[in-house]
Structure formats: C-alpha cells, structure tokens
C-alpha cells in the first residue's frame, strides 16, 4: 500500500499544516507554502484539512502506485498525467495499482499539492509530518524525496463517496502580476515616510533566489530611517523583511524562527496562496489593508472551506447507518 | 509598564515589545509575561515565542480577534507586578574541556586571553549564563553574561562541520552547537548531553529564561554520561537559581 518514487522532480517533499509549538525552541514551522491548496486537496479526498500531502515544485515527480487509492492535485498546474493521459487539477480521482502519475509541464503557479485519501504513512516528529530539511527531520528521513523512495498509505480509501462531485474550479491560474495585501508592522516605524510610500506604490520582481525559506525581490530601494538591523525578534509566515540594502524578502515556511532585520509588513493569511505560488520573474505590488478586514477575510475563507466539506459529505460510508442496521437486526 | 507596545505581525500573531535593548531586566519581564499568559484563561492562544526584548503571540482569530486579544493582554500586563514568579532554573551542562578532539581551540583562547587553559575553564564554569532566547537552529541558545576576559575572535576560516554538543566562544558570546553544522566559533570543549533530540519527549533541553551553568568533567565521566545519554537515560541537573548566591 504505497507509492514508489521513480523520479523525484525538482523538489518534492512531504508537508502538512506545519510544526506548531516549537518556535520558542528555534524549530522552524515548515509546512506547505500554499496552505489553501493543501486544504482544498485534502477536503476533496475526504481528509482532515491539514493532513500531510506531497508538495511538488515546478517539475513534479513520477510516482508509481502499487495499491488503489483516491488522490487530488491542487495548486499550480504542473501538467499531471496518469499513464500518459491528462488528469484534471482540483478534482479527486481513483488511481489503480500499477498506474503511474507524471507531471509534464509547468502551466501555472509554482507548486502542486497531491493529497492521498487516508494520508501518508510517515512518522510524526514533534507533532508534524512536515519535512524540515535544514534540521533533517520529518517527511521521508528529513529530506526531499529521491528516486526509489517508497511512501506508504496510512488508510487508503479507493471508494471515496460522492467522487464525481469532488471537484472545484482551479484556483491557481496562469498569471505573472499580482497584488498582495499586507498589514504594516512590526517595524514600519523604522522606515521613512518615503520608504513606506515606495514599498506600497512600486512593483517588485521575484528574483531567482526564492526557496522554501524566503523569496528575495528586486525593485526600488525602501528607505530606512536608521539602517535595517534590529535586536532579533520572532518572524511570522509572510513577514516582509527589509535588510539594510532596502530590497524586500518575503519569509516563508522554512524561515528561521527569529531574525535581526527590520520587517516592514506582513502578508495577510488569505493571500498566502499568492506568495506560495510565486516564481522568478513574477511581479508583485503590495497594498495595505486593516487587521479587521484581514481577519474578516480569513474567517470567510474558513467558512467557505467548511461549506465545501459539508457539501461533499463524508468520504467513508456513515458508521451510524451500520449501527442502525445491526440495531434493527438485534431487535428482530 | 508604560513602554510596552503591541505590534502587528500579520493577522494571526502579534508582537508584544517590552523595550529596545538587551538587558536581563527586560528579559525577566518577558519571562513573567510568558508565565502569566500560560496561567491565563485567554482563549485562542496557539504559541508564544519569547525573544530578547519582545514576545510573539500566535493566536486563532476565529476564537479571539486582535482587538479583543490586545485588551486581554493589556490586562495581563497591568497585573504583571503582582504575579509571583518562581526563581529561574539553572540547567547544568557537563563539558569536557580542551584536547584535540573536544576543544581544539582552548589553547588559542587561553593564549589570546593571556591565561592558562585551566583559568579559562574556571572562568567559563563560574558564570550562570542567562538564556535570552533560542533561534537559528533547533535548540541554539543566545546566552548572556560571559566574562570579557575570555572573549576571542571567530576563526578566520569557519569549519565545515562542527559536531553537535561542541561548546564555543565567538567574541563576547558563548554557546553550544545543538546539531552538526558549519561554524566559526572557537571550540573549547564538548558536552555529551544532547541539547536537541527530535525523538525525545522533550526534544529541546534549554528554555528561554532559564540559566545555563557549565560543569567541567573528565574523560571518564564524559564517556559515562555519553553512554547514558545515548540510551536516553541521562537527566541534566536542574536547580532553582539562588539570586543572592549568584551575586
């Protein structure tokens, strides 16, 4: 009951909702770069939202299945095929034992997510299955996937109920210019008014120095009042760090827990999917929003995901009915 | 607490900033704040990340909004002075100092300081070092309080691989490498204790707000502790810090 990695792709790793609770000890959160894509993929196959998935970067892996299961692929469109026949993104489908999943071309975004019904059988380390490569923990031996890795299914479910309905419109579309909403802070007061204006009005381009730790951008220099160094403090996902040179870096899933550079703003949670799908050459404009609006949007997104879950119904046949059946039998 | 500020760090966390300098006094306030928050009944708290002069508070806005949370946190700050804070713990870390294998740079540090190797060890083991915060890698402690008499420059050429447990000095800082990593610190010794073990119930030994005191051990004791640590049976001595005695 597993998949065998026949080709690892560029950077494929096991990730989930992240390692929560250990930042105070210097342990990075890790987890997926596009949390919404992971959640939708998991909901489509009937998993808990934060179940571990495979995160595939730009060039996807080649995976051979030796057991039946239902999977769904979301996020960036990396051109998935099953036994060389194109398969749809954002739809759950059955893969039979003996079939091979491949990715053929990058059409949109940067990262695809593969959710497997019943989850992947890799050990929990500090409460998470996420791969944290710098410390060598989580996922498969704490590293990115490589050829001949075998990853087991925990509780495969090839008979997911309501399969035909388990699809949504693709959410990552081909696009190279983005508007990302931010909340100013925590160190916006260490920039000049002109620096803040530059940050909120100019366009910034993603350089080729982008990875799971951060995304380095190029564009007009953002002016500090007094240099870019601070006494180290905590760093959130989506923090926009501006070192002395004045060029922004968006801090991502594998960011270090603390850092000593000024952070001008933080991307809001509902826009994490945008920054998680950026690639070199993409252009970004930052616009300011309010904490009330940001939290309102986040709650609305959660409600929408809950609605989708409810509409799709349970992935396995209701146990309640079984009990009812046995109950009646007993009475008879 | 007139200087405390709430700073936005996105929509699921905020930073409570206690000041803008590295001082034991500010760090003690943060420790008190963390203890108070852990005891509080504020709903929706997910994770606290104390650093030199701020504490990041991760929360679930589905449970508590920013406005409601800052109101509750202000209440905690108002009552901070009345909370009884237990003395900080001191975590005792056994170290085998010197020698080519464990502490290849002890001789350099001693020569640089104009002291004997034994004097460097005596000074290094005499202090209780405050753990201001952890960061950089799992279990890496930012310690304060090292005597400037044993300060030493970083290596001109960093080593490619420093074994976990190595104890080093860089400038006025001292610390322990929790995982194998490259680095440029002067290595004066090594501890057999695992500062970080992802598969242990408590993966990381040190905690921000605690103190570390190094204790010199000989090779026999090092080997004994290493064997016990390998089996997960070694427990570091932890004792409450006696503020008066420490002075």
XYZ file of C-alpha atoms in Angstrom:
579
model
C 0.000 0.000 0.000
C 2.365 2.662 -1.207
C 3.781 4.811 -3.970
C 7.302 4.396 -5.282
C 9.186 7.476 -6.388
C 10.540 6.763 -9.872
C 11.704 10.329 -10.406
C 11.859 12.880 -7.614
C 11.192 16.003 -9.670
C 12.929 19.257 -8.733
C 11.966 19.485 -5.068
C 9.221 17.216 -3.771
C 8.671 16.851 -0.026
C 6.085 15.716 2.499
C 4.424 18.731 4.147
C 1.371 19.325 6.331
C -0.042 22.262 8.297
C 3.357 22.720 9.977
C 5.153 22.035 13.247
C 3.284 24.132 15.777
C 4.544 24.906 19.273
C 8.322 24.639 18.889
C 9.278 28.070 17.535
C 10.303 29.126 21.048
C 12.968 26.391 20.831
C 14.306 27.520 17.453
C 12.436 24.892 15.406
C 11.079 26.280 12.131
C 7.369 25.738 11.435
C 7.863 24.328 7.902
C 4.626 23.003 6.356
C 3.157 23.791 2.952
C 3.880 27.037 1.115
C 0.274 27.303 -0.158
C -1.960 26.293 2.767
C -5.206 26.822 0.881
C -4.219 24.457 -1.944
C -3.327 21.791 0.654
C -6.659 22.226 2.431
C -8.714 22.010 -0.745
C -6.801 18.899 -1.903
C -7.393 17.214 1.443
C -11.076 18.113 1.542
C -11.536 16.733 -1.997
C -10.214 13.304 -0.958
C -12.049 13.374 2.373
C -9.051 14.020 4.637
C -8.670 16.323 7.586
C -7.595 19.735 6.142
C -4.035 19.719 7.445
C -3.196 16.101 6.560
C 0.277 15.583 5.054
C 0.497 15.974 1.266
C 3.304 15.970 -1.285
C 4.478 19.439 -2.234
C 5.912 19.390 -5.774
C 7.963 22.319 -7.056
C 7.916 23.366 -10.734
C 8.944 19.952 -12.073
C 6.742 17.304 -10.474
C 7.738 13.746 -9.553
C 6.951 10.431 -11.230
C 5.062 8.190 -8.815
C 4.194 4.537 -9.322
C 1.198 3.233 -7.328
C 1.194 -0.335 -6.002
C -2.240 -0.006 -4.377
C -5.555 1.616 -5.302
C -6.307 4.986 -3.750
C -8.090 8.268 -4.415
C -5.944 11.362 -4.866
C -6.445 15.024 -5.741
C -3.935 17.505 -7.147
C -4.266 21.229 -6.457
C -2.179 24.388 -6.513
C -0.028 25.201 -9.532
C -0.772 23.280 -12.748
C 2.318 21.144 -13.361
C 0.637 19.176 -16.158
C -0.309 15.931 -14.365
C -0.908 12.743 -16.359
C -1.951 9.252 -15.310
C -0.460 6.588 -17.578
C 0.171 9.436 -20.028
C -3.488 10.567 -20.063
C -4.014 14.133 -18.781
C -5.828 14.354 -15.441
C -7.635 17.369 -14.061
C -6.360 19.587 -11.299
C -8.706 20.311 -8.406
C -10.619 17.046 -8.862
C -10.453 13.794 -6.906
C -9.898 10.632 -8.962
C -9.055 6.974 -8.493
C -5.557 5.672 -9.192
C -5.281 1.899 -9.597
C -2.378 -0.272 -8.550
C 0.144 -0.367 -11.391
C -0.615 3.120 -12.682
C 1.956 5.907 -12.883
C 1.449 9.595 -12.157
C 3.693 12.029 -14.029
C 3.977 15.791 -14.402
C 4.743 17.103 -17.856
C 4.826 20.913 -17.947
C 4.551 23.948 -15.701
C 1.445 25.859 -16.803
C 0.587 27.988 -13.776
C 1.921 28.784 -10.321
C 4.969 27.082 -8.888
C 3.865 24.328 -6.508
C 1.375 21.476 -6.851
C -0.057 19.507 -3.929
C -1.017 15.842 -4.061
C -3.381 14.659 -1.334
C -3.865 10.917 -0.789
C -7.090 9.641 0.793
C -6.263 8.416 4.291
C -2.919 10.210 4.380
C 0.731 9.216 4.081
C 2.490 6.816 6.427
C 5.459 8.854 7.583
C 6.223 9.345 11.287
C 5.063 12.325 13.297
C 8.061 14.292 14.577
C 7.191 16.892 17.186
C 3.552 16.608 16.209
C 4.008 17.065 12.453
C 4.897 15.122 9.307
C 6.375 18.194 7.602
C 9.886 17.882 6.211
C 12.284 20.398 7.763
C 15.330 19.885 5.605
C 17.763 22.132 7.479
C 17.373 20.074 10.669
C 16.822 16.795 8.817
C 13.506 15.870 10.450
C 10.010 14.921 9.302
C 8.782 13.547 5.978
C 10.996 10.849 4.477
C 14.230 10.844 6.513
C 14.082 14.607 6.894
C 14.926 15.286 3.257
C 13.354 15.923 -0.129
C 12.169 12.831 -1.975
C 14.621 10.884 -4.068
C 14.387 8.080 -6.611
C 13.318 4.709 -5.156
C 11.741 6.158 -2.004
C 8.660 4.178 -1.025
C 5.944 6.073 0.851
C 3.156 4.074 2.440
C -0.541 4.977 2.630
C -1.924 5.159 6.172
C -5.563 4.303 5.473
C -6.122 4.298 1.693
C -9.712 4.683 0.545
C -10.258 3.900 -3.146
C -14.041 4.038 -2.578
C -14.371 7.683 -1.557
C -18.088 8.526 -1.524
C -19.540 11.049 -3.898
C -16.436 11.020 -6.111
C -17.994 12.729 -9.150
C -18.902 15.764 -7.047
C -15.394 16.080 -5.583
C -14.116 18.852 -7.814
C -13.834 22.637 -7.682
C -12.734 25.267 -10.188
C -8.923 25.575 -10.360
C -7.803 28.416 -8.101
C -4.266 28.932 -9.405
C -4.387 30.363 -12.921
C -1.613 31.458 -15.304
C -0.663 34.960 -14.223
C 2.586 36.887 -13.723
C 1.410 40.072 -11.973
C -0.072 40.002 -8.514
C -1.465 42.311 -5.874
C -0.712 41.149 -2.346
C -2.416 42.637 0.697
C -0.287 43.418 3.742
C -0.532 44.748 7.274
C 2.215 47.257 8.097
C 4.363 46.270 11.066
C 6.062 45.255 13.261
C 8.907 47.660 12.373
C 7.210 50.025 9.901
C 8.182 52.899 12.206
C 11.868 52.290 11.360
C 11.267 53.335 7.725
C 10.953 56.878 6.382
C 7.572 58.043 5.041
C 9.173 57.924 1.613
C 10.274 54.331 2.252
C 6.733 53.270 3.145
C 5.400 55.082 0.055
C 7.935 53.315 -2.176
C 7.015 49.935 -0.706
C 3.281 50.489 -1.227
C 3.436 52.024 -4.708
C 6.269 50.364 -6.651
C 6.350 46.933 -8.296
C 8.759 44.280 -7.006
C 10.060 41.388 -9.088
C 10.769 37.892 -7.726
C 14.463 37.051 -8.251
C 15.767 33.538 -8.755
C 16.741 33.458 -5.091
C 13.498 32.031 -3.830
C 13.046 28.805 -1.910
C 11.043 27.422 0.994
C 12.826 29.789 3.389
C 12.198 33.041 1.608
C 11.594 34.934 -1.589
C 14.098 37.664 -2.429
C 12.695 40.517 -4.520
C 14.184 43.248 -6.622
C 12.856 46.767 -7.124
C 13.239 50.344 -5.863
C 15.141 50.665 -2.573
C 12.928 51.021 0.501
C 14.457 53.702 2.677
C 15.149 53.107 6.377
C 15.395 55.860 8.966
C 18.458 54.344 10.562
C 19.612 51.134 8.911
C 17.999 47.716 8.635
C 19.243 45.998 11.790
C 17.204 45.345 14.913
C 17.588 43.275 18.062
C 16.378 39.849 16.881
C 12.698 39.038 17.315
C 10.167 36.489 16.014
C 9.245 36.105 12.338
C 5.755 35.166 11.066
C 4.925 33.441 7.754
C 4.703 36.169 5.135
C 6.822 38.687 7.032
C 8.467 41.119 4.608
C 11.977 41.616 5.831
C 13.989 44.569 4.509
C 17.720 44.399 5.322
C 19.995 47.434 5.045
C 20.222 47.255 1.249
C 16.492 48.092 1.059
C 15.288 45.122 -1.039
C 12.393 43.084 0.416
C 12.488 39.365 1.257
C 9.205 37.537 1.959
C 9.784 34.991 4.736
C 8.135 31.623 4.042
C 7.527 28.154 5.508
C 11.131 27.189 6.347
C 12.086 30.662 7.644
C 14.255 30.790 10.744
C 12.189 31.440 13.873
C 13.935 34.717 14.732
C 15.870 37.335 12.845
C 17.662 40.644 13.162
C 16.373 42.609 10.167
C 13.555 45.160 10.053
C 10.191 43.795 8.923
C 8.121 46.447 7.181
C 4.873 44.465 6.835
C 3.271 41.031 6.820
C 1.246 39.386 4.053
C -2.300 38.562 5.200
C -3.244 34.881 5.573
C -5.756 34.722 2.722
C -3.023 35.933 0.336
C -0.508 33.222 1.400
C -1.575 31.192 -1.665
C -0.315 34.008 -3.907
C 3.149 34.205 -2.330
C 3.378 30.408 -2.056
C 2.969 30.142 -5.840
C 5.408 32.906 -6.913
C 8.336 32.113 -9.169
C 11.283 34.028 -10.618
C 10.210 36.962 -12.791
C 6.729 37.360 -11.257
C 5.838 40.955 -10.385
C 4.143 41.953 -7.143
C 2.534 45.104 -5.811
C 1.858 45.420 -2.100
C -1.286 47.169 -0.850
C -2.137 47.976 2.734
C -5.235 46.616 4.445
C -6.549 46.640 8.009
C -6.384 43.945 10.681
C -10.201 43.897 10.860
C -10.524 43.348 7.110
C -7.767 40.708 7.087
C -9.306 38.703 9.921
C -12.762 39.064 8.362
C -11.462 37.606 5.085
C -9.746 34.760 6.935
C -12.951 33.767 8.733
C -14.879 33.976 5.446
C -12.342 31.657 3.802
C -12.637 29.162 6.639
C -16.421 29.253 6.344
C -16.197 28.618 2.584
C -13.941 25.592 3.133
C -16.334 24.285 5.782
C -19.218 24.719 3.356
C -17.350 22.739 0.698
C -16.652 19.976 3.218
C -20.305 19.817 4.216
C -21.483 19.798 0.606
C -19.200 16.876 -0.266
C -20.276 14.831 2.733
C -18.219 12.134 4.467
C -15.642 10.203 2.434
C -16.498 6.878 4.019
C -19.962 5.422 4.430
C -21.561 6.596 7.640
C -20.846 4.339 10.599
C -24.143 5.497 12.102
C -26.091 3.602 9.413
C -24.153 0.431 10.208
C -25.018 0.720 13.871
C -28.654 1.281 12.906
C -28.640 -1.817 10.759
C -27.147 -4.016 13.458
C -29.517 -2.492 15.967
C -32.546 -3.467 13.934
C -31.167 -6.955 13.378
C -30.761 -7.406 17.095
C -34.331 -6.341 17.711
C -35.550 -8.768 15.074
C 4.592 49.075 32.017
C 4.493 52.314 30.040
C 6.911 51.224 27.332
C 5.137 48.036 26.214
C 3.824 48.152 22.629
C 1.575 45.808 20.629
C 2.932 45.471 17.095
C 1.170 43.834 14.152
C 2.936 40.786 12.743
C 0.170 39.750 10.358
C -3.377 38.638 11.144
C -2.668 35.530 13.261
C 0.061 36.814 15.571
C 1.273 39.978 17.248
C 4.456 41.101 18.945
C 4.441 42.428 22.488
C 7.519 44.644 22.638
C 8.956 45.400 26.072
C 11.835 47.674 25.081
C 14.641 48.147 22.652
C 17.752 46.859 24.374
C 19.285 43.604 25.503
C 19.011 43.549 29.278
C 18.335 40.980 31.974
C 15.619 43.235 33.370
C 13.606 43.329 30.131
C 14.107 39.615 29.608
C 12.825 38.968 33.143
C 9.647 40.939 32.330
C 9.146 38.786 29.245
C 9.594 35.628 31.312
C 6.991 36.895 33.776
C 4.642 37.712 30.886
C 5.031 34.200 29.421
C 4.329 32.603 32.811
C 1.294 34.856 33.286
C -0.041 34.014 29.811
C 0.440 30.288 30.335
C -1.604 30.582 33.543
C -4.244 32.838 31.981
C -7.588 31.702 30.581
C -7.283 33.806 27.409
C -8.831 31.664 24.675
C -7.304 31.066 21.251
C -3.601 31.271 22.161
C -1.543 28.931 19.980
C 2.133 29.580 20.556
C 4.428 32.040 22.352
C 7.870 32.978 21.033
C 9.893 34.988 23.568
C 12.983 36.801 22.257
C 15.472 39.363 23.665
C 13.006 42.183 24.155
C 9.673 41.010 22.729
C 7.255 38.108 22.891
C 5.396 36.982 19.792
C 1.889 35.700 20.490
C 0.334 33.406 17.874
C -3.451 33.156 18.139
C -6.546 31.970 16.315
C -8.607 34.945 15.106
C -11.549 32.560 14.776
C -11.542 32.393 18.589
C -10.358 35.859 19.558
C -9.981 38.982 17.406
C -6.982 41.299 17.508
C -8.954 43.978 19.339
C -10.224 41.560 21.996
C -6.821 39.940 22.438
C -4.901 43.199 22.931
C -7.454 44.192 25.565
C -6.884 40.917 27.451
C -3.090 41.182 27.074
C -3.158 44.735 28.447
C -4.979 43.335 31.468
C -2.263 40.717 31.969
C 0.440 43.400 31.683
C -1.317 45.567 34.282
C -1.267 42.720 36.779
C 2.262 41.576 35.944
C 3.879 43.112 39.022
C 1.522 41.267 41.357
C 2.279 37.832 39.898
C 4.614 35.654 41.919
C 7.360 34.498 39.606
C 9.294 31.415 40.698
C 13.092 31.711 40.544
C 14.638 30.795 37.215
C 16.018 27.306 36.823
C 19.679 26.655 36.212
C 20.420 23.894 33.721
C 23.767 22.248 34.435
C 25.650 21.162 31.310
C 28.660 18.843 31.781
C 31.580 19.709 29.481
C 34.866 18.009 28.702
C 37.205 20.960 28.078
C 40.267 21.051 25.831
C 42.034 18.354 23.878
C 42.377 17.984 20.128
C 39.095 16.075 19.738
C 36.743 18.033 22.005
C 38.182 21.510 22.483
C 40.839 22.154 19.839
C 40.764 25.945 20.305
C 41.063 26.095 24.102
C 44.807 26.695 23.803
C 44.228 29.606 21.407
C 41.567 31.163 23.643
C 43.895 30.858 26.657
C 46.855 32.367 24.784
C 44.629 35.173 23.445
C 43.464 35.950 26.976
C 46.937 35.629 28.490
C 45.633 32.932 30.834
C 46.267 29.249 31.383
C 43.793 26.760 29.933
C 42.676 25.891 33.466
C 41.969 29.556 34.184
C 39.806 29.819 31.069
C 37.856 26.751 32.201
C 37.477 28.188 35.703
C 36.097 31.450 34.337
C 33.809 29.695 31.821
C 32.310 27.435 34.510
C 31.939 30.186 37.137
C 29.038 32.007 35.481
C 25.322 31.307 35.266
C 24.501 32.373 31.711
C 21.008 33.738 31.019
C 19.270 32.106 28.045
C 17.846 35.221 26.402
C 16.227 33.256 23.593
C 16.531 30.283 21.252
C 16.758 30.537 17.496
C 18.921 29.995 14.423
C 18.698 26.186 14.679
C 16.651 23.895 16.966
C 17.998 24.281 20.496
C 20.530 27.041 19.782
C 20.715 29.350 22.823
C 21.605 33.027 22.799
C 23.413 33.345 26.138
C 24.349 36.463 28.049
C 26.892 37.080 30.747
C 30.220 35.681 29.563
C 33.299 37.288 31.111
C 35.055 39.529 28.599
C 38.360 38.170 29.926
C 37.867 35.026 27.816
C 36.409 36.702 24.719
C 38.059 35.600 21.471
C 37.632 36.370 17.769
C 35.898 33.940 15.427
C 38.028 31.575 13.373
C 39.381 33.257 10.237
C 38.138 30.233 8.266
C 34.912 28.586 9.542
C 34.908 24.817 9.989
C 32.751 22.857 7.549
C 31.333 20.556 10.195
C 31.209 21.096 13.910
C 29.871 18.121 15.889
C 26.687 18.549 17.945
C 27.495 19.328 21.573
C 30.532 21.486 20.795
C 30.941 24.411 23.201
C 32.375 27.539 21.656
C 33.287 31.168 22.095
C 32.825 33.889 19.482
C 33.520 37.450 20.505
C 31.744 38.006 23.826
C 29.300 35.148 23.177
C 29.420 31.550 24.295
C 27.131 28.670 23.406
C 26.595 25.058 22.427
C 26.054 23.766 18.890
C 22.862 21.644 19.195
C 23.206 19.977 15.775
C 26.116 19.213 13.453
C 26.641 22.394 11.489
C 29.291 24.569 9.880
C 30.579 27.381 12.066
C 33.350 29.756 13.008
C 33.314 29.668 16.807
C 36.444 28.813 18.831
C 35.740 25.353 20.227
C 36.805 24.959 23.851
C 35.027 21.733 24.784
C 32.109 19.419 24.176
C 29.102 18.221 26.143
C 27.924 14.599 25.931
C 24.374 15.831 26.598
C 22.003 16.084 23.660
C 20.707 19.658 23.700
C 18.324 18.626 20.924
C 16.847 15.220 20.145
C 13.759 15.280 17.897
C 12.606 11.884 19.156
C 12.806 12.665 22.870
C 9.646 13.566 24.795
C 11.188 16.968 25.486
C 13.037 17.482 22.197
C 14.908 20.595 23.319
C 16.546 20.828 26.747
C 17.130 24.565 27.266
C 14.300 27.063 27.574
C 14.340 30.841 27.239
C 14.514 32.496 30.667
C 16.486 29.633 32.231
C 20.188 29.893 33.014
C 22.942 27.529 31.892
C 25.941 26.658 34.014
C 28.750 24.588 32.569
C 30.460 21.982 34.781
C 33.886 20.590 33.859
C 34.042 16.783 33.696
C 36.912 14.391 32.963
C 37.031 11.870 30.155
C 35.703 9.001 32.287
C 32.634 10.970 33.363
C 32.140 12.271 29.808
C 32.045 8.686 28.491
C 29.697 7.586 31.264
C 27.268 10.451 30.570
C 27.532 9.923 26.794
C 26.588 6.256 27.181
C 23.604 7.137 29.385
C 22.552 9.977 27.036
C 22.674 7.590 24.090
C 20.144 5.357 25.878
C 18.053 8.399 26.787
C 18.768 7.821 30.468
C 20.831 10.867 31.362
C 18.970 13.671 33.092
C 20.696 17.028 33.476
C 20.744 18.531 36.919
C 18.304 21.440 37.108
C 18.136 23.596 40.231
C 16.449 26.859 41.162
C 18.716 29.865 40.871
C 19.610 31.499 44.149
C 19.742 35.176 43.232
C 21.736 36.164 46.316
C 24.306 33.405 45.980
C 24.669 34.219 42.298
C 25.897 37.692 43.174
